[in-house]
Amino acid sequence: MRSAPVTYSWLAILLVTTIVQHTASDERVETILGRRSTNIGNLRHDPIRSMITSMFWLDGAYWLPYLIGFTVFVAVAERWLGRWRLVAVGFGGHVVATLVSQFVLYEAIAARQADPALRSAVDVGVSYVMAALIGVLAYRTAGRWRVAYIAVCLVAFGTPLVVDGTFTDVGHATALLFGFAMYPLTRTLPRVRRARDWFARAASHPPIVRHRNS
């Protein structure tokens, strides 16, 4: 099985930043996350920096769920998509989901349906990246497994959106749909037809043999 260097490097960075979050004071952590958050204020003043740095911090104290998510989805996506498709889908989903969710929040604040203090809310993490990759991985499967996979994704991401409807729920649903929309990037990639082959390296297409006329 091929390695996933981007995934493992990313996990190592997240481990380091998680240690910082656990060892620093609450005030220090709040300052660090506030400066790296993709909230309305930071997106106005330094959008590129906040978009990039927010992906290397976790919104919460628990690291294990992200380890599982990276192993089950991100590493599998990198082995299947390759490095540059992974970055395109993951970062693209992160950017689009952030902009959509923050625009929805901005409109809610303008309509006095949300607390104005949310302009500076802490919004960091890799969940939008993971949601986009979870979406695009629907095309790694084939047949009935793809239908079942998409159905589970829609329920998992749609339920919080309907029940709570927070701006992060909007972001997660948007990132998932972004991943679904990335089918054109996967058209030439191999598929798996059995659930037990999820972690296996799919057989690549046979090489094209070119003959030269003498």
Coordinates of C-alpha atoms in Angstrom, one line a residue:
M1 CA 0.0 0.0 0.0
R2 CA 1.3 3.4 -0.9
S3 CA 2.1 5.8 1.9
A4 CA 0.2 9.1 2.5
P5 CA 2.9 11.7 3.3
V6 CA 0.6 14.7 3.4
T7 CA -1.8 12.9 5.8
Y8 CA 0.9 11.8 8.2
S9 CA 2.7 15.1 8.2
W10 CA -0.6 16.9 8.9
L11 CA -1.3 14.5 11.8
A12 CA 2.1 15.2 13.2
I13 CA 1.5 19.0 13.1
L14 CA -2.0 18.5 14.7
L15 CA -0.4 16.4 17.5
V16 CA 2.1 19.2 18.2
T17 CA -0.6 21.9 18.2
T18 CA -2.8 19.8 20.4
I19 CA 0.0 19.5 23.0
V20 CA 0.3 23.2 22.9
Q21 CA -3.5 23.5 23.5
H22 CA -3.2 21.2 26.5
T23 CA -0.2 22.8 28.1
A24 CA -0.8 26.5 27.6
S25 CA -3.1 28.6 29.8
D26 CA -6.7 29.1 28.8
E27 CA -6.0 32.8 28.0
R28 CA -3.0 31.9 25.8
V29 CA -5.0 29.2 23.9
E30 CA -7.9 31.7 23.4
T31 CA -5.5 34.2 21.9
I32 CA -3.8 31.6 19.6
L33 CA -7.1 30.3 18.3
G34 CA -8.6 33.7 18.0
R35 CA -5.8 34.9 15.7
R36 CA -6.1 31.7 13.5
S37 CA -9.8 31.5 13.3
T38 CA -11.7 31.9 10.1
N39 CA -14.3 34.2 11.6
I40 CA -15.8 37.3 10.0
G41 CA -13.3 39.6 11.5
N42 CA -10.2 37.7 10.4
L43 CA -11.5 37.0 7.0
R44 CA -11.9 40.7 6.4
H45 CA -8.4 41.7 7.6
D46 CA -6.2 38.7 6.7
P47 CA -8.2 36.0 4.8
I48 CA -5.3 34.0 3.4
R49 CA -3.5 33.6 6.7
S50 CA -6.6 32.6 8.6
M51 CA -7.7 30.1 5.9
I52 CA -4.4 28.3 6.0
T53 CA -3.4 28.5 9.7
S54 CA -6.9 27.5 10.9
M55 CA -6.4 24.0 9.4
F56 CA -3.6 23.2 11.8
W57 CA -5.5 23.6 15.1
L58 CA -8.3 21.6 16.6
D59 CA -11.5 23.1 17.9
G60 CA -11.7 21.0 21.1
A61 CA -9.6 19.0 23.4
Y62 CA -10.1 15.5 21.8
W63 CA -7.5 14.3 19.3
L64 CA -8.5 10.7 18.9
P65 CA -11.6 11.3 16.7
Y66 CA -9.4 13.2 14.3
L67 CA -6.9 10.4 14.3
I68 CA -9.6 7.9 13.3
G69 CA -11.0 10.3 10.7
F70 CA -7.6 10.8 9.1
T71 CA -6.9 7.1 9.0
V72 CA -10.3 6.1 7.6
F73 CA -10.9 9.0 5.2
V74 CA -7.9 11.3 4.6
A75 CA -5.2 8.7 4.2
V76 CA -7.4 6.6 2.0
A77 CA -8.2 9.7 -0.1
E78 CA -4.6 10.6 -0.5
R79 CA -3.6 7.1 -1.6
W80 CA -6.5 7.1 -4.1
L81 CA -6.5 10.7 -5.4
G82 CA -2.8 11.5 -5.1
R83 CA -1.2 14.5 -3.4
W84 CA -2.4 17.3 -5.6
R85 CA -6.0 16.1 -6.0
L86 CA -6.1 15.7 -2.3
V87 CA -5.0 19.3 -1.7
A88 CA -7.4 20.6 -4.4
V89 CA -10.4 18.9 -2.9
G90 CA -9.5 19.3 0.8
F91 CA -8.4 23.0 0.7
G92 CA -11.1 23.9 -1.9
G93 CA -13.8 22.4 0.3
H94 CA -12.3 24.2 3.3
V95 CA -12.3 27.6 1.5
V96 CA -15.8 27.3 0.0
A97 CA -17.4 25.9 3.2
T98 CA -15.8 28.7 5.3
L99 CA -17.0 31.5 2.9
V100 CA -20.5 30.1 2.7
S101 CA -20.9 29.5 6.4
Q102 CA -19.5 32.8 7.4
F103 CA -21.7 34.6 4.8
V104 CA -24.8 32.8 6.3
L105 CA -23.6 33.9 9.7
Y106 CA -23.1 37.5 8.5
E107 CA -26.6 37.7 7.1
A108 CA -28.0 36.2 10.3
I109 CA -26.3 38.9 12.3
A110 CA -27.4 41.6 10.0
A111 CA -31.0 40.3 10.3
R112 CA -30.6 40.3 14.1
Q113 CA -31.1 36.5 14.2
A114 CA -27.6 35.8 15.6
D115 CA -25.4 37.3 18.3
P116 CA -23.0 40.0 16.9
A117 CA -20.3 38.6 19.1
L118 CA -20.1 35.6 16.7
R119 CA -18.1 37.9 14.3
S120 CA -15.1 37.0 16.4
A121 CA -16.1 33.4 17.2
V122 CA -13.4 30.7 17.2
D123 CA -13.7 28.7 14.0
V124 CA -10.7 26.5 13.5
G125 CA -10.1 22.9 12.6
V126 CA -9.9 20.4 9.8
S127 CA -13.5 19.3 9.8
Y128 CA -14.4 21.1 6.5
V129 CA -11.4 19.5 4.8
M130 CA -12.4 16.1 6.1
A131 CA -16.1 16.6 5.0
A132 CA -15.0 17.5 1.4
L133 CA -12.8 14.4 1.2
I134 CA -15.5 12.2 2.7
G135 CA -17.8 13.5 -0.1
V136 CA -15.3 12.8 -2.9
L137 CA -14.6 9.3 -1.6
A138 CA -18.2 8.4 -2.7
Y139 CA -16.7 7.9 -6.1
R140 CA -14.0 5.4 -4.9
T141 CA -16.8 2.9 -4.4
A142 CA -19.0 1.4 -7.1
G143 CA -22.5 -0.1 -7.3
R144 CA -24.8 -0.3 -4.3
W145 CA -22.0 0.6 -1.9
R146 CA -21.8 4.1 -3.5
V147 CA -25.5 4.6 -3.0
A148 CA -25.4 3.4 0.6
Y149 CA -22.3 5.5 1.3
I150 CA -23.9 8.7 -0.1
A151 CA -27.1 8.0 1.8
V152 CA -25.2 7.7 5.1
C153 CA -23.3 10.9 4.4
L154 CA -26.4 12.8 3.7
V155 CA -28.0 11.6 6.9
A156 CA -24.9 12.2 9.0
F157 CA -24.3 15.8 7.7
G158 CA -27.9 16.7 7.1
T159 CA -29.3 15.8 10.5
P160 CA -27.3 18.4 12.5
L161 CA -28.1 21.0 9.8
V162 CA -31.8 20.4 10.3
V163 CA -31.8 20.0 14.0
D164 CA -29.3 22.7 15.1
G165 CA -28.5 24.7 12.0
T166 CA -25.4 26.4 13.3
F167 CA -23.0 28.1 10.9
T168 CA -20.6 25.2 11.3
D169 CA -23.3 22.8 10.4
V170 CA -23.8 24.8 7.2
G171 CA -20.1 24.6 6.6
H172 CA -19.9 20.9 7.0
A173 CA -22.8 20.3 4.6
T174 CA -21.3 22.7 2.1
A175 CA -18.0 20.9 2.2
L176 CA -19.7 17.6 1.7
L177 CA -21.5 18.8 -1.3
F178 CA -18.3 20.3 -2.6
G179 CA -16.7 16.9 -2.4
F180 CA -19.7 15.4 -4.3
A181 CA -19.2 18.0 -7.0
M182 CA -15.5 16.9 -7.5
Y183 CA -16.5 13.8 -9.5
P184 CA -14.7 15.1 -12.7
L185 CA -11.3 14.7 -10.8
T186 CA -12.0 11.0 -10.2
R187 CA -13.3 9.8 -13.5
T188 CA -10.0 8.2 -14.5
L189 CA -9.3 6.7 -11.1
P190 CA -9.9 3.0 -10.1
R191 CA -12.8 2.0 -7.9
V192 CA -13.4 -0.7 -5.3
R193 CA -16.5 -2.8 -5.4
R194 CA -16.4 -4.4 -1.9
A195 CA -16.5 -2.7 1.5
R196 CA -13.6 -4.8 2.8
D197 CA -11.4 -3.4 0.1
W198 CA -11.7 0.2 1.4
F199 CA -8.2 0.3 2.7
A200 CA -6.7 -1.7 -0.1
R201 CA -4.9 -0.1 -2.9
A202 CA -7.1 -0.3 -5.9
A203 CA -5.6 -1.9 -9.0
S204 CA -4.4 0.8 -11.4
H205 CA -5.2 0.9 -15.0
P206 CA -2.8 -1.2 -17.2
P207 CA -0.1 0.9 -18.9
I208 CA -0.6 2.0 -22.4
V209 CA 1.9 0.2 -24.7
R210 CA 3.0 2.3 -27.6
H211 CA 4.4 0.7 -30.8
R212 CA 6.7 2.6 -33.1
N213 CA 6.5 2.0 -36.7
S214 CA 9.8 0.9 -38.3

